[in-house]
Coordinates of C-alpha atoms in Angstrom, one line a residue:
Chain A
X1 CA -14.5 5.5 27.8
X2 CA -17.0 3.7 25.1
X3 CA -14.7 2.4 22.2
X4 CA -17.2 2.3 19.5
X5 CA -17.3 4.8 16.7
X6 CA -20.4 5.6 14.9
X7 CA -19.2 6.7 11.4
X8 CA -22.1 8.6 9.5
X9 CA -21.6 8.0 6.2
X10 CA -22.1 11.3 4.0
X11 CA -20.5 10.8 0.8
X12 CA -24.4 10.0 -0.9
X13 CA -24.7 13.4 0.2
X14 CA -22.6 15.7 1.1
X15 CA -19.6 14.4 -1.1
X16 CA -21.9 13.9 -4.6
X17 CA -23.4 17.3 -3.8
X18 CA -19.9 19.0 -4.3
X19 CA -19.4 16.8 -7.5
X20 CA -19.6 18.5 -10.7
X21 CA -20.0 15.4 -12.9
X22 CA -23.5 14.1 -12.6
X23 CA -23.9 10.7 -11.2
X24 CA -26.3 8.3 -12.7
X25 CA -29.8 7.7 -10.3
X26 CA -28.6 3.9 -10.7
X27 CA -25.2 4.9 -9.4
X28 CA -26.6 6.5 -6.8
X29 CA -28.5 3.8 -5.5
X30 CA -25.9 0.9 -6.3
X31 CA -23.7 2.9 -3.9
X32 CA -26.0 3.1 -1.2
X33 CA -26.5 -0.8 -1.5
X34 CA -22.5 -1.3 -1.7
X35 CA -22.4 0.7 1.4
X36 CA -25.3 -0.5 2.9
X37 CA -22.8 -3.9 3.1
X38 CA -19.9 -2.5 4.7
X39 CA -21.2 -2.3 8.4
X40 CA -22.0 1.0 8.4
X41 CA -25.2 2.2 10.7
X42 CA -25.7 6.0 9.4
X43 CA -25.3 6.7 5.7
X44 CA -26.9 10.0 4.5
X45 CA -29.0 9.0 1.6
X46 CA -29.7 12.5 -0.7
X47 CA -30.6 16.0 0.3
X48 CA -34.4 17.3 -0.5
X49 CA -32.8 21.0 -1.2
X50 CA -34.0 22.6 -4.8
X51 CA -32.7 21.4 -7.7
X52 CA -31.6 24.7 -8.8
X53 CA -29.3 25.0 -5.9
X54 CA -28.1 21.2 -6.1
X55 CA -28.7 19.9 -9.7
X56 CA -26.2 17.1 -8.5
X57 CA -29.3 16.0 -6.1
X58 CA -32.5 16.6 -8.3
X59 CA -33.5 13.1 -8.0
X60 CA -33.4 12.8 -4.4
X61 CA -36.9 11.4 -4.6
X62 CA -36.2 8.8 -7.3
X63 CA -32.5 7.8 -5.0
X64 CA -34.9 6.8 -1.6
X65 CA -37.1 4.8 -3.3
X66 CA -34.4 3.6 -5.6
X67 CA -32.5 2.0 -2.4
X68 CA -33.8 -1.0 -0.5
X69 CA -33.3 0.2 3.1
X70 CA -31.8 -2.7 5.6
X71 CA -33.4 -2.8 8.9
X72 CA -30.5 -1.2 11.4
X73 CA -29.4 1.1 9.3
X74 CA -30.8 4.3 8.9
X75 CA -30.7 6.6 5.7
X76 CA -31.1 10.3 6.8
X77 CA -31.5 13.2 4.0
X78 CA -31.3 16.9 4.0
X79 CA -34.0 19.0 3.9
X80 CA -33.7 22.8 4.0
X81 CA -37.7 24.1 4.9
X82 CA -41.0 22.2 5.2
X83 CA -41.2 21.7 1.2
X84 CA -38.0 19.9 1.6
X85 CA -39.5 18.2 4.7
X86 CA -42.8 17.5 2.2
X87 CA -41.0 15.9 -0.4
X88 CA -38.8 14.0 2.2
X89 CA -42.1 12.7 3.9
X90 CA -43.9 11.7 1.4
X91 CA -41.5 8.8 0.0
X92 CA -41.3 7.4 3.5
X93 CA -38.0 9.1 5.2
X94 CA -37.3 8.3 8.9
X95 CA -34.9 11.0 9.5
X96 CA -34.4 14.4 8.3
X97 CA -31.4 16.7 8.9
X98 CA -31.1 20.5 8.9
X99 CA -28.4 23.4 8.6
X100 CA -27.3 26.3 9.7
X101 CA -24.1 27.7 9.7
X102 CA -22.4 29.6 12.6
X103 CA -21.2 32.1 10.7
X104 CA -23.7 35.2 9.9
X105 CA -22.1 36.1 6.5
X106 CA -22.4 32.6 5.4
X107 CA -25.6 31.9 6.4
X108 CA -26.9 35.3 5.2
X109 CA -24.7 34.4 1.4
X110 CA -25.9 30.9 1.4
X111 CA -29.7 30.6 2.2
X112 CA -30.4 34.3 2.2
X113 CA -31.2 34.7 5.6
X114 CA -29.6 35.2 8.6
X115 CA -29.1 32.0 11.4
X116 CA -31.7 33.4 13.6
X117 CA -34.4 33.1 10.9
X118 CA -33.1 29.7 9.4
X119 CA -33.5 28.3 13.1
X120 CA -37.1 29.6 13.0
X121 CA -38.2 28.1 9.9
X122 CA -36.8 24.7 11.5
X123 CA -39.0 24.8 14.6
X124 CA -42.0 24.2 12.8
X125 CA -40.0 21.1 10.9
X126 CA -39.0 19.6 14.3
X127 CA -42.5 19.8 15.9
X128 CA -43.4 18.1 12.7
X129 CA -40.8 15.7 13.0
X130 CA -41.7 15.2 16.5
X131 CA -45.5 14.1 15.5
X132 CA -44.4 12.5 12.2
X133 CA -41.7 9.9 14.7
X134 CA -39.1 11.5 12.0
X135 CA -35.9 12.3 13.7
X136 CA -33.9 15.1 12.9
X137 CA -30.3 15.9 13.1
X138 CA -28.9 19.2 13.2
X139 CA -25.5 20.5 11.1
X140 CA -23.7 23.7 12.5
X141 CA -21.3 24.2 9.5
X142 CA -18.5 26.7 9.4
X143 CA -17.5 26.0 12.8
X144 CA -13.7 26.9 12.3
X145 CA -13.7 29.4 10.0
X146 CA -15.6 30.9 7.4
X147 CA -15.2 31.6 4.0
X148 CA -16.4 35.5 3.8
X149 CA -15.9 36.4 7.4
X150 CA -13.0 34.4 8.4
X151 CA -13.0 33.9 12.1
X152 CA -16.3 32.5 13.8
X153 CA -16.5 32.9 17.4
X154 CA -16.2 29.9 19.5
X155 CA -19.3 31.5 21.5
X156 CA -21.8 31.2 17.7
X157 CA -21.1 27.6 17.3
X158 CA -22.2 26.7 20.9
X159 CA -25.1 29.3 20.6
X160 CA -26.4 27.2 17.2
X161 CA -25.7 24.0 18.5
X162 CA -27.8 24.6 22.1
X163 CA -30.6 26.3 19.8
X164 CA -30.9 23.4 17.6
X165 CA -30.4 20.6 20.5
X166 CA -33.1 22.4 22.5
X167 CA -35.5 22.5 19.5
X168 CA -35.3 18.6 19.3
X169 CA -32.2 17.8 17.1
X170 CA -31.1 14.3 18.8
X171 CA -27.4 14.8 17.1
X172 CA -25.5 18.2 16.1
X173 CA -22.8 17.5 13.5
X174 CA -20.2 19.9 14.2
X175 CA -18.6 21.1 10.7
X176 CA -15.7 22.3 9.6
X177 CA -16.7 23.3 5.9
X178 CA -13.9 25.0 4.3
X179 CA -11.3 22.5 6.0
X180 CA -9.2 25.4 7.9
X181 CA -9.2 23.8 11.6
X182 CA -6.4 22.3 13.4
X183 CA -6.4 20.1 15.9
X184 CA -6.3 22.9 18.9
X185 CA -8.7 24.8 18.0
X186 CA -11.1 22.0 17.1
X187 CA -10.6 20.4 20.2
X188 CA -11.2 24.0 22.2
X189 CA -14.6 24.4 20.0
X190 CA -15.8 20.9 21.1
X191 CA -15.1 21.4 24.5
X192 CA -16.9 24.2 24.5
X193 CA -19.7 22.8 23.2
X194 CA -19.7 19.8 25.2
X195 CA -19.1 21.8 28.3
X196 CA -23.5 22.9 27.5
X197 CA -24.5 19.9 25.6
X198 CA -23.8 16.2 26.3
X199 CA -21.1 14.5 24.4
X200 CA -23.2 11.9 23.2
X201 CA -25.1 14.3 21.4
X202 CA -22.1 15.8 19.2
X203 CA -20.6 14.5 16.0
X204 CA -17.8 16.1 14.2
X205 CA -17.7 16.5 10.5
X206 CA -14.2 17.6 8.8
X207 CA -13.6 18.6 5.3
X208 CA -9.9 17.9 4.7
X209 CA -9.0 21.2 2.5
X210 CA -5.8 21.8 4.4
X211 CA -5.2 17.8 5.0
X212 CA -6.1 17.8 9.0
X213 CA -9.0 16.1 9.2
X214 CA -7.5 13.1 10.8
X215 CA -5.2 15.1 13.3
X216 CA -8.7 17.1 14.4
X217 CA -10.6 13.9 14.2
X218 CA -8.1 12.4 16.7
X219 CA -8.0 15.4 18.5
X220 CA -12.0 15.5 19.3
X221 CA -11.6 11.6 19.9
X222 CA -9.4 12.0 22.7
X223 CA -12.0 15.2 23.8
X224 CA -14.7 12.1 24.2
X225 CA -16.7 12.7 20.9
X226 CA -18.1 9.4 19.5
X227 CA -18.8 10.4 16.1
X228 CA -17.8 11.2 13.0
X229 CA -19.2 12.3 9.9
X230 CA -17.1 11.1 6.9
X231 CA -17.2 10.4 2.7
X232 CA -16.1 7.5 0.8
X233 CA -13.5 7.8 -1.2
X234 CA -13.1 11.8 0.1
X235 CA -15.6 12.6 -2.5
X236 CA -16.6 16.0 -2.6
X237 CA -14.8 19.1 -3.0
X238 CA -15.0 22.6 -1.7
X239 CA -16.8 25.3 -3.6
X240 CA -14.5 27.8 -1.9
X241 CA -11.2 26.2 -2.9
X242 CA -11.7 25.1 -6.7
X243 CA -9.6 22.1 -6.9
X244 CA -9.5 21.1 -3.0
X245 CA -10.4 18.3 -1.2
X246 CA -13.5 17.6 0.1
X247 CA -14.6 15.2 3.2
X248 CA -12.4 13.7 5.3
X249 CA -12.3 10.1 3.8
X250 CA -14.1 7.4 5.2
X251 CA -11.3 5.0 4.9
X252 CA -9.1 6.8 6.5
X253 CA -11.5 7.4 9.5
X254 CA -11.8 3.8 9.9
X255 CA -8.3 2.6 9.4
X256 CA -7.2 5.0 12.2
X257 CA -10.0 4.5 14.5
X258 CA -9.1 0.5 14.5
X259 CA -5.4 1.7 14.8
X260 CA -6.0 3.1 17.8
X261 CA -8.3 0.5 19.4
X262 CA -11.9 2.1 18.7
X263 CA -14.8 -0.5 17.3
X264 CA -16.4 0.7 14.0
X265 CA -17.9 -2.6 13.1
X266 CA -16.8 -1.4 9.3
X267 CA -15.2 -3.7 7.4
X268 CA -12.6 -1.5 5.9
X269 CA -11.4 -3.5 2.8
X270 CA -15.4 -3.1 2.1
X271 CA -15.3 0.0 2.3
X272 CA -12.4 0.8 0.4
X273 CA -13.4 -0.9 -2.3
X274 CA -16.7 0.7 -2.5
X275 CA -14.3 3.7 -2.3
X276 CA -12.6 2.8 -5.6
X277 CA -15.7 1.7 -7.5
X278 CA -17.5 5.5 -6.7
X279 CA -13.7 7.0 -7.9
X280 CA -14.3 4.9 -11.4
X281 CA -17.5 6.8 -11.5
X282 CA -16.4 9.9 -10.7
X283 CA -13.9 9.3 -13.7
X284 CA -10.9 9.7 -11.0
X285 CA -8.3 8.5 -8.5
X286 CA -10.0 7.8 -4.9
X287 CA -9.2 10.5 -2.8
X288 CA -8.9 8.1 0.0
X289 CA -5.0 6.9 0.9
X290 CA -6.6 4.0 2.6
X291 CA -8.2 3.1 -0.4
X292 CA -5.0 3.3 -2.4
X293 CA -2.9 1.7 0.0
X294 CA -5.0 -0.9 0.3
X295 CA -5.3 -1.7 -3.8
X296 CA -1.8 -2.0 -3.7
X297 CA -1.2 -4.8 -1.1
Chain B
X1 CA 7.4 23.9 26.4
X2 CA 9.3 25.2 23.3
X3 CA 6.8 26.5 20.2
X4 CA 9.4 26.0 17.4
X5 CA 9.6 23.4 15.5
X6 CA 12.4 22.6 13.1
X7 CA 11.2 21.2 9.7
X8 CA 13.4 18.6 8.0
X9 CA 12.7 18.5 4.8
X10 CA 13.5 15.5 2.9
X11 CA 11.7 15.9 -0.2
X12 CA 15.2 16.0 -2.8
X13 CA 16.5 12.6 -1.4
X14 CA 13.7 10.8 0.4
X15 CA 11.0 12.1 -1.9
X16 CA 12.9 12.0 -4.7
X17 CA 14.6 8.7 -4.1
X18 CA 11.4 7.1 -4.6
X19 CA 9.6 9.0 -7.7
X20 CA 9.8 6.6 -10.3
X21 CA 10.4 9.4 -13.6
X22 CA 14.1 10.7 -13.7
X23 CA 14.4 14.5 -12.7
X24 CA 17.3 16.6 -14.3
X25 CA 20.4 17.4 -12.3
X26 CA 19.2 21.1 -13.3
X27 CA 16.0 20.5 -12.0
X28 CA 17.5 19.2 -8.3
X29 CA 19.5 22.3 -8.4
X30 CA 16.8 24.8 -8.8
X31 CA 14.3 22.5 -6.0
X32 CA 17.4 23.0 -3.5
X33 CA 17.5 27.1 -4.5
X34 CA 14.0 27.4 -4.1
X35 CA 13.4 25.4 -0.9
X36 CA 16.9 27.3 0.7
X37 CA 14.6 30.8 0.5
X38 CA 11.6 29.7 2.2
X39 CA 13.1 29.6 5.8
X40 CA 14.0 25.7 6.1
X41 CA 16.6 25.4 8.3
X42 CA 17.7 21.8 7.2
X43 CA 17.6 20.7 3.7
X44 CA 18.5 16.6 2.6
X45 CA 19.9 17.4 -0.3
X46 CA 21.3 13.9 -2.4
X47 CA 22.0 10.8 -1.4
X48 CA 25.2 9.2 -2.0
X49 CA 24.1 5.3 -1.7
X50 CA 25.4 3.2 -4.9
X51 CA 23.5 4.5 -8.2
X52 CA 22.6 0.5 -8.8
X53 CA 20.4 1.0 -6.1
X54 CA 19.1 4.4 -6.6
X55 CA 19.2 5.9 -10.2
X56 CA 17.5 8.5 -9.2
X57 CA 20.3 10.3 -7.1
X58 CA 23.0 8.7 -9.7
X59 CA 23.8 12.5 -9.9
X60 CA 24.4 13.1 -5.5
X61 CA 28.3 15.0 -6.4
X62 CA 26.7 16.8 -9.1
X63 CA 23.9 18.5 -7.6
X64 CA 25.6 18.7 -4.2
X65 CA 28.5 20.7 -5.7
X66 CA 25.9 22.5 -8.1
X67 CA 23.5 24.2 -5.3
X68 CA 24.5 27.2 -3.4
X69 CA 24.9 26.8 0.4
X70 CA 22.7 29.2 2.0
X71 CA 24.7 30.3 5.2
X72 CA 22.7 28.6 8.3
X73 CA 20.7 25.9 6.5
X74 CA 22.3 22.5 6.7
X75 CA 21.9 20.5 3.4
X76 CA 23.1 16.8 4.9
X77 CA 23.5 14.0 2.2
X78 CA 22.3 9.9 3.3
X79 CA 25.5 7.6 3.3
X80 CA 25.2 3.8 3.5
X81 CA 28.5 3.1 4.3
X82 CA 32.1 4.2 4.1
X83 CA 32.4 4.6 0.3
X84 CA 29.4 6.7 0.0
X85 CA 30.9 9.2 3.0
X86 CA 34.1 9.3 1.1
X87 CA 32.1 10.3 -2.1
X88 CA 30.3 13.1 0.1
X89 CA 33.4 14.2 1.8
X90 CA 35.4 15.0 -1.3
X91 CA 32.6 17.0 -2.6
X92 CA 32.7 18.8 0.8
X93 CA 29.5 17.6 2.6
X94 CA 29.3 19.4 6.6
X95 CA 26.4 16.8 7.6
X96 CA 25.5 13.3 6.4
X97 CA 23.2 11.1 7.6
X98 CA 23.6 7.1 8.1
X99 CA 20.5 4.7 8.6
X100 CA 19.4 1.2 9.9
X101 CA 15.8 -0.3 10.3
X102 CA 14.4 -1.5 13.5
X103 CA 12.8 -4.6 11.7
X104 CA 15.7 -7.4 10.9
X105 CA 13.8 -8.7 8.5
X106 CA 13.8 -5.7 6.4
X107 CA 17.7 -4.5 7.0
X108 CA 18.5 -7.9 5.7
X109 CA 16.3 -7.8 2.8
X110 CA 17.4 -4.1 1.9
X111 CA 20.9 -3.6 2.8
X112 CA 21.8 -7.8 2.9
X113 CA 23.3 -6.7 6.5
X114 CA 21.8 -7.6 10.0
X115 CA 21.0 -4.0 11.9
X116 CA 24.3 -5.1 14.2
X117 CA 26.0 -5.1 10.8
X118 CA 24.9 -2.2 9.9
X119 CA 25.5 -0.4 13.3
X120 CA 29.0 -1.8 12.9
X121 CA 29.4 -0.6 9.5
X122 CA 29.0 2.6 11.0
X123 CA 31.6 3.2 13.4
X124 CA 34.0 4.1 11.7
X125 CA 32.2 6.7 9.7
X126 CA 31.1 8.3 13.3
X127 CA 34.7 7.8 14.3
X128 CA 35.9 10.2 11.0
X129 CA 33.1 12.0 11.5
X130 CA 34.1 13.3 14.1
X131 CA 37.5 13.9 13.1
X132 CA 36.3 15.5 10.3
X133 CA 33.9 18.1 12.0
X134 CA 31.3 16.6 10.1
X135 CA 27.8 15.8 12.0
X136 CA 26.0 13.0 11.5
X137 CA 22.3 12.0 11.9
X138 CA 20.4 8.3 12.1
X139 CA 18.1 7.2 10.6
X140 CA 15.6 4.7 12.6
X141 CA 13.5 3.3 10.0
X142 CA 10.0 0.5 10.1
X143 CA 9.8 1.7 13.5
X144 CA 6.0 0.7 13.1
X145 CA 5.7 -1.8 10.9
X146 CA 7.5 -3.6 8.2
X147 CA 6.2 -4.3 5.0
X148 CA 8.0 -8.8 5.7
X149 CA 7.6 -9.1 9.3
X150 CA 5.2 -7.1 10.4
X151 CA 4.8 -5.9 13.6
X152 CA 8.3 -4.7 15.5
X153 CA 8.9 -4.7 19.1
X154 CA 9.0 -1.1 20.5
X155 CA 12.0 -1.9 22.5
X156 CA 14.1 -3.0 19.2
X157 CA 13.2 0.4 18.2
X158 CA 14.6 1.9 21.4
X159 CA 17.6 -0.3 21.2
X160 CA 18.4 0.7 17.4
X161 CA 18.0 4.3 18.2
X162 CA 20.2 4.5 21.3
X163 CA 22.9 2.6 19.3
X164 CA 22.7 5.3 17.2
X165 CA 23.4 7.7 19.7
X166 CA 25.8 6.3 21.7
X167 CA 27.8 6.2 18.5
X168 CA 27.8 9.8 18.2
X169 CA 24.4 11.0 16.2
X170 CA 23.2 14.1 17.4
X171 CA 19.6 13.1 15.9
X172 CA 17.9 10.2 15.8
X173 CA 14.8 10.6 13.0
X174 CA 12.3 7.8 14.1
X175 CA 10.6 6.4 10.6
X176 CA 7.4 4.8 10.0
X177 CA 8.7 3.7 6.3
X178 CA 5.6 2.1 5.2
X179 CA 3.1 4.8 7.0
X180 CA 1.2 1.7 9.2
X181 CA 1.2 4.1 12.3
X182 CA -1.6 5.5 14.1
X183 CA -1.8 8.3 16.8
X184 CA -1.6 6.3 20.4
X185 CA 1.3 3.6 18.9
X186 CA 2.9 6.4 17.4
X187 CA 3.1 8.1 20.6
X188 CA 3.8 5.3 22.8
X189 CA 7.0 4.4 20.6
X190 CA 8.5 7.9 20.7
X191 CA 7.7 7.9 24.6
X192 CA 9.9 4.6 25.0
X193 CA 12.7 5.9 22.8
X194 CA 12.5 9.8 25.1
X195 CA 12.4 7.5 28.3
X196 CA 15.7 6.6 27.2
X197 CA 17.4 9.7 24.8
X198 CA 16.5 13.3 25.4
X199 CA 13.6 14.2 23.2
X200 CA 15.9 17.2 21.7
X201 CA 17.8 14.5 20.2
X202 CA 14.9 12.9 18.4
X203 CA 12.8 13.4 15.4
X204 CA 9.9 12.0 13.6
X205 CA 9.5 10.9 9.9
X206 CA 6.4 9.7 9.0
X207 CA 5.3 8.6 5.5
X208 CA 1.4 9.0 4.7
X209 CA 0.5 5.3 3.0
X210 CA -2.8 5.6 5.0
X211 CA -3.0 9.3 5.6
X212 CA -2.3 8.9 9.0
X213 CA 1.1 11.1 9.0
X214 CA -0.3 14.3 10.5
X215 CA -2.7 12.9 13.0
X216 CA 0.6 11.2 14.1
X217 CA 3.0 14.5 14.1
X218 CA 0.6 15.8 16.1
X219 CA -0.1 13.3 18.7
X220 CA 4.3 13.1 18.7
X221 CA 4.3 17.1 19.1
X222 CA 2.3 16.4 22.3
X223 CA 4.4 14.0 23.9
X224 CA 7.6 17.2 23.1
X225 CA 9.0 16.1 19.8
X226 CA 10.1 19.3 17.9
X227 CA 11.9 18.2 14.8
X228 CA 10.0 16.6 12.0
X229 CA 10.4 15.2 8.9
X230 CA 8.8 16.1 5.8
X231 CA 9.0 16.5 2.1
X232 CA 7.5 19.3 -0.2
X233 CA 4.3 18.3 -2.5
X234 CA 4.1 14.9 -0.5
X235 CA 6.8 13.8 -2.9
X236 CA 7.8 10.5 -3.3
X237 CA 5.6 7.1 -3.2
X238 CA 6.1 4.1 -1.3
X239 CA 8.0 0.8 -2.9
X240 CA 6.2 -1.4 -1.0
X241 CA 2.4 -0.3 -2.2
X242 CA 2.8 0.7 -5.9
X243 CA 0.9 4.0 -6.1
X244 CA 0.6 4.8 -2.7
X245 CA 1.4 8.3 -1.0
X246 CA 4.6 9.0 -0.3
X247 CA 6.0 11.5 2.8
X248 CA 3.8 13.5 4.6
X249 CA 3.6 16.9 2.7
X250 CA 6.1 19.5 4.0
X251 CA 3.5 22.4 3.4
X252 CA 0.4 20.4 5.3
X253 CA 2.5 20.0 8.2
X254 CA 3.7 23.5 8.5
X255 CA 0.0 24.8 7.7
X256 CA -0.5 22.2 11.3
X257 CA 1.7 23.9 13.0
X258 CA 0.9 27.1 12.3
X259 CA -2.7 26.5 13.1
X260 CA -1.7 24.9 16.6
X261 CA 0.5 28.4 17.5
X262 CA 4.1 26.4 16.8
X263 CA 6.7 28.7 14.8
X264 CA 8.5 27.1 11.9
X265 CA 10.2 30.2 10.3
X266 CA 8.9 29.2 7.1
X267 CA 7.0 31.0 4.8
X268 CA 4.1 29.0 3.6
X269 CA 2.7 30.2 1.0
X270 CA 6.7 29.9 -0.6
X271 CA 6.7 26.4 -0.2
X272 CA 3.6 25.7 -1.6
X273 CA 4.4 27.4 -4.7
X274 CA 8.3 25.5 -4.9
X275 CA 5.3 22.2 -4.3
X276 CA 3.6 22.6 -7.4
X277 CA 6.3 23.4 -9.3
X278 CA 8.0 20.2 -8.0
X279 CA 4.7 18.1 -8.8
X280 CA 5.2 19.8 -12.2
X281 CA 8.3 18.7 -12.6
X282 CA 6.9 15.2 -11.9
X283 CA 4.1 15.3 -14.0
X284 CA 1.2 15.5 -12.0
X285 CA -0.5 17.3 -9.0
X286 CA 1.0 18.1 -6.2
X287 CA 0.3 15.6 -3.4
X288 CA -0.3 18.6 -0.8
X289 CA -3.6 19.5 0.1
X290 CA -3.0 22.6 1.2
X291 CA -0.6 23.3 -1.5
X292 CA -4.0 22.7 -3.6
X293 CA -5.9 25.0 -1.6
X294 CA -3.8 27.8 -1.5
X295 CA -3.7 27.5 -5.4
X296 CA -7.3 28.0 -5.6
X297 CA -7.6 30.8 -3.1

């Protein structure tokens, strides 16, 4: 079995999107160069979504050609349509990823339409994509639970995930949004998936509401995933659970991942420190115990 | 293989032991009442070690004679030695504890005893112990990693820990003191020490430095362990990393076990709330992330 992890970095992204205190552009970028340093190959640079919906990320345009992009790395953002996809395009981005949840009642509460429809608006985004040499990752969110609905059957998530690999998507991040899996039933949902797609096309992405992220991250490890979608520092936080945690912390990937032998090509003090510097910003502790452990030794 | 799992909670002496701001005898008192009427089963209630070394529990005869002994929960108390079991026997302690470290390095440096010393300091407390009809439990601590030598040798572990129980312990808790473990070596340890004790007579204890702890309960609840070690509101911090995390969080670990189908007997919700009001008490959030999450929900 391959040792090495890819870690795709999200905390540009999906942690500052969940961050109520607005983040300087300059920050923005000086975070995607700190991180750009660290060894990482994936980090997700902004999200192309309206800035009504993610004031956080209104100056997703003014972040990618803020950031000087170093060649082996790529910065993927998020778009939600084809204006995303415009806007995206049009200040040079190389990859693109989309979303949809598994979960009916969240997909229905969050983009106003239902997981059948937000596939269809994609296809015309990946055949873009396809012309454009833009690749395109795919996000199944609420793959363990959802917020409104509660349970999401095991039989959704692999239903989403086959639509959008078959459409094009060269990666499907599994998530767990609100942070309620554990490490059975996350390891039963990515066998189930795996068991239509190939592993090498999965990535799991854990929130760490409840504080398993690592225990379902090693879970899906020993399952044969290869990677894993975290955010420095933990940033984020869940708009379900005012208060919670949000991602799974980078750091904390990392420093398990070389604990138990896997390649990352991170360097973790890096990272932490990276870690620390966006928790100043943030005006708070890091949420990474990595990152605390580490500024104490 | 068995589905319950027998919480330990350490949180008034381990956690405790290491929270820097002094906590009324009162306080203790009422932590003990509230935690005895959630379902724990086993409750470490003081410690009797010199107050020089441990302000914090200067108070052990006091609070142990102040709580009330819920029939069928076992509140044991840590001794060091002889004088401190004398202390807890007069005040009519049932169960104590005694511990050594794995890592010479750090038993001399901590107790200024070898771990042979210390094992033979302990005789004779098993020896009255058993007299006495009192049980006792050991404590196997840096089992791996100290904080001077760093790395120890798996079969010092093993070696410790069936000292222990040749002596007479009915439990050995295996400790990562300083939270260095990851899944696979935390795994492989307890598989040495169950190739040579009966995993019924072993627990784990795991401190969450690097937010590793529940990654490593459950890779340990794999290989059969059943008892674990944990303290409410992730209390306590670690001496060697100023400002680290402290224990794994009682109420993240039973939220784990829950998820994976395990019964614990304890009602969650109950010891989230007892949580916060411990982190209260202490003067600060509680270090549980489901204890936050359940807050907010």
């Amino acid at each position: 079995m391959d040792d090495f992890v890819r870690i795709v970095e999200v905390g540009p992204r999906d942690g500052l999107q969940n961050e109520a205190r607005p983040v300087d552009t300059a920050d923005k970028i000086e975070l995607i160069r700190q991180l750009s340093l660290t060894g990482l190959r994936t980090i997700e640079a902004t999200s192309f979504v309206s800035p009504r919906w993610v004031p956080q990320l209104a100056d997703a345009a003014e972040v990618y050609t803020g950031i000087t992009r170093v060649p082996g790395i790529a910065y993927p953002v998020l778009v939600p349509n084809e204006q995303g996809y415009d806007r995206a395009l049009a200040v040079g981005v190389q990859e693109v990823a989309v979303f949809t949840a598994a979960s009916e009642t969240f997909n229905r509460t969050n983009t106003n339409a239902g997981i059948d429809e937000s596939l269809a608006r994609f296809a015309p985004i990946l055949e873009r994509a396809k012309a454009d040499g833009v690749k395109v990752r795919g996000y199944v969110s609420t793959v363990l639970g959802c917020p409104y609905q509660g349970e999401v059957a095991v039989s959704e998530v692999v239903r989403v995930a086959r639509a959008l690999h078959e459409m094009g998507c060269y990666e499907i991040s599994l998530g767990d949004t609100i942070g309620v899996g554990t490490p059975r039933k996350a390891r039963a949902m990515l066998k189930a998936v795996a068991s239509e797609l190939p592993m090498a096309a999965l990535a799991v992405h854990f929130h760490d509401t409840y504080g398993q992220a690592l225990a379902n991250i090693d879970a899906c490890l020993e399952e044969g995933v290869r990677v894993v979608d975290s955010a420095v520092s933990g940033a984020g936080g869940c708009p379900y659970a005012k208060g919670a945690s949000g991602n799974v912390a980078s750091e904390d990937v990392v420093y398990m991942l070389h604990g138990i032998g896997m390649r990352t090509g991170i360097d973790l003090p890096a990272l932490a420190t990276t870690g620390r510097w966006l928790a100043a910003r943030l005006g708070r502790e890091t949420g990474s115990k990595t990152g605390k452990a580490l500024a104490a030794t």
